[in-house]
Amino acid sequence: KILIPSIMLLPTIWIIPTKQLWSSMLAYSLTISLTSLIWLKSTMASGWSFLNPYMATDPISAPLLALTCWLLPLMILASQHHTSSEPTNRQRTYITLLTSLQIFLILAFSAIELIMFYIMFEATLIPTLIIITRWGNQTERLNAGTYFLFYTLAGSLPLLIALLILQNNSGTLSLLTLQFSPSLQLTSFADKLWWAGCLLAFLVKMPLYGAHLWLP
């Protein structure tokens, strides 16, 4: 109900007349964000709602999904005056990147399979990197983009290895069935490194002090 309208935003951006571009995108994205409040109402006793074979929401992901949908109209409101002097194609490209960021985040936060979550989580790197390097306000935006790319890649590769180990040990990466698999005993030093690898990608994304050199 939310993902398909968000995807339909992409062709709409390039079809709509230039004079109506920002106002139409704002109205469209506000409609999506208001509809996303449905996610906050969880009705299933198991905690999962809006369940299908690939995506679902739970009490943790629902607020994150709603916040993701509300970010797009806020970013459009904040940046329309700054980018109004740019060529029309650059304005359309900018809104396309913001919309694709929203789509990737919706897929990441609602993913049931951990590997799908990983792919969508890292796919957000591409539009974010382009936005930083092309529309960054500071002269150091190219350095910031380079730091952002390498910090995120270096932090996420241990997470990928950790997910592959988890798949090998438990036989599944589905959040629905993973809770019923035998619990892993983190006893050895290698196991503790494996657990730290799971956390490292999220510490870089937060970003934690010491892992945020790209942010200033």
mmCIF file of N, CA and C in Angstrom, residues 19 34 39 64 74 80 92 97-98 100 129 140 149 160 163 166-168 173 184 186 203 213 215:
data_model
loop_
_atom_site.group_PDB
_atom_site.id
_atom_site.type_symbol
_atom_site.label_atom_id
_atom_site.label_comp_id
_atom_site.label_asym_id
_atom_site.label_seq_id
_atom_site.Cartn_x
_atom_site.Cartn_y
_atom_site.Cartn_z
ATOM 1 N N LYS A 19 6.606 23.641 -13.706
ATOM 2 C CA LYS A 19 6.002 24.596 -12.782
ATOM 3 C C LYS A 19 5.286 23.908 -11.622
ATOM 4 N N LEU A 34 1.043 10.436 5.272
ATOM 5 C CA LEU A 34 -0.165 10.323 6.089
ATOM 6 C C LEU A 34 -0.702 8.899 6.069
ATOM 7 N N TRP A 39 0.672 2.003 9.586
ATOM 8 C CA TRP A 39 1.648 1.033 10.081
ATOM 9 C C TRP A 39 1.741 1.034 11.604
ATOM 10 N N LEU A 64 9.901 3.308 12.466
ATOM 11 C CA LEU A 64 10.985 3.652 11.547
ATOM 12 C C LEU A 64 10.458 3.845 10.128
ATOM 13 N N LEU A 74 9.482 16.475 4.169
ATOM 14 C CA LEU A 74 10.274 17.454 4.911
ATOM 15 C C LEU A 74 11.512 17.872 4.120
ATOM 16 N N GLN A 80 13.511 22.973 -1.655
ATOM 17 C CA GLN A 80 12.962 23.445 -2.933
ATOM 18 C C GLN A 80 13.442 24.851 -3.294
ATOM 19 N N ARG A 92 14.933 17.468 -10.993
ATOM 20 C CA ARG A 92 14.245 16.177 -11.095
ATOM 21 C C ARG A 92 15.151 15.049 -10.588
ATOM 22 N N LEU A 97 16.501 10.979 -6.456
ATOM 23 C CA LEU A 97 17.406 10.375 -5.475
ATOM 24 C C LEU A 97 16.756 10.302 -4.094
ATOM 25 N N LEU A 98 16.050 11.362 -3.709
ATOM 26 C CA LEU A 98 15.357 11.345 -2.417
ATOM 27 C C LEU A 98 14.285 10.255 -2.387
ATOM 28 N N SER A 100 14.168 7.476 -4.282
ATOM 29 C CA SER A 100 14.794 6.151 -4.282
ATOM 30 C C SER A 100 15.346 5.811 -2.901
ATOM 31 N N LEU A 129 25.346 8.919 -1.370
ATOM 32 C CA LEU A 129 26.662 9.348 -1.852
ATOM 33 C C LEU A 129 26.529 10.406 -2.938
ATOM 34 N N GLU A 140 34.178 20.632 1.145
ATOM 35 C CA GLU A 140 34.775 19.325 1.443
ATOM 36 C C GLU A 140 33.825 18.174 1.124
ATOM 37 N N LEU A 149 31.782 6.554 1.792
ATOM 38 C CA LEU A 149 31.795 5.308 1.021
ATOM 39 C C LEU A 149 32.659 4.249 1.703
ATOM 40 N N LEU A 160 28.109 -8.689 6.494
ATOM 41 C CA LEU A 160 27.785 -9.689 5.471
ATOM 42 C C LEU A 160 28.380 -11.048 5.837
ATOM 43 N N LEU A 163 26.362 -12.568 8.606
ATOM 44 C CA LEU A 163 25.083 -13.112 8.137
ATOM 45 C C LEU A 163 25.278 -14.456 7.437
ATOM 46 N N LEU A 166 25.785 -17.003 10.085
ATOM 47 C CA LEU A 166 24.500 -17.284 10.720
ATOM 48 C C LEU A 166 23.644 -18.201 9.858
ATOM 49 N N GLN A 167 23.655 -17.972 8.547
ATOM 50 C CA GLN A 167 22.935 -18.842 7.619
ATOM 51 C C GLN A 167 23.494 -20.263 7.664
ATOM 52 N N ASN A 168 24.808 -20.374 7.737
ATOM 53 C CA ASN A 168 25.452 -21.688 7.763
ATOM 54 C C ASN A 168 25.133 -22.450 9.058
ATOM 55 N N LEU A 173 17.730 -17.345 7.346
ATOM 56 C CA LEU A 173 17.934 -15.941 7.680
ATOM 57 C C LEU A 173 16.595 -15.210 7.788
ATOM 58 N N LEU A 184 22.759 -19.541 19.569
ATOM 59 C CA LEU A 184 24.203 -19.648 19.371
ATOM 60 C C LEU A 184 24.932 -19.282 20.660
ATOM 61 N N LEU A 186 28.008 -17.848 22.248
ATOM 62 C CA LEU A 186 29.175 -17.036 21.917
ATOM 63 C C LEU A 186 30.232 -17.237 22.999
ATOM 64 N N LEU A 203 27.000 0.746 13.921
ATOM 65 C CA LEU A 203 27.719 1.797 14.638
ATOM 66 C C LEU A 203 28.234 2.854 13.665
ATOM 67 N N LEU A 213 33.919 10.184 10.712
ATOM 68 C CA LEU A 213 34.825 11.195 10.149
ATOM 69 C C LEU A 213 34.222 11.877 8.927
ATOM 70 N N LEU A 215 31.092 12.690 8.558
ATOM 71 C CA LEU A 215 29.924 13.523 8.875
ATOM 72 C C LEU A 215 30.242 15.002 9.069
#
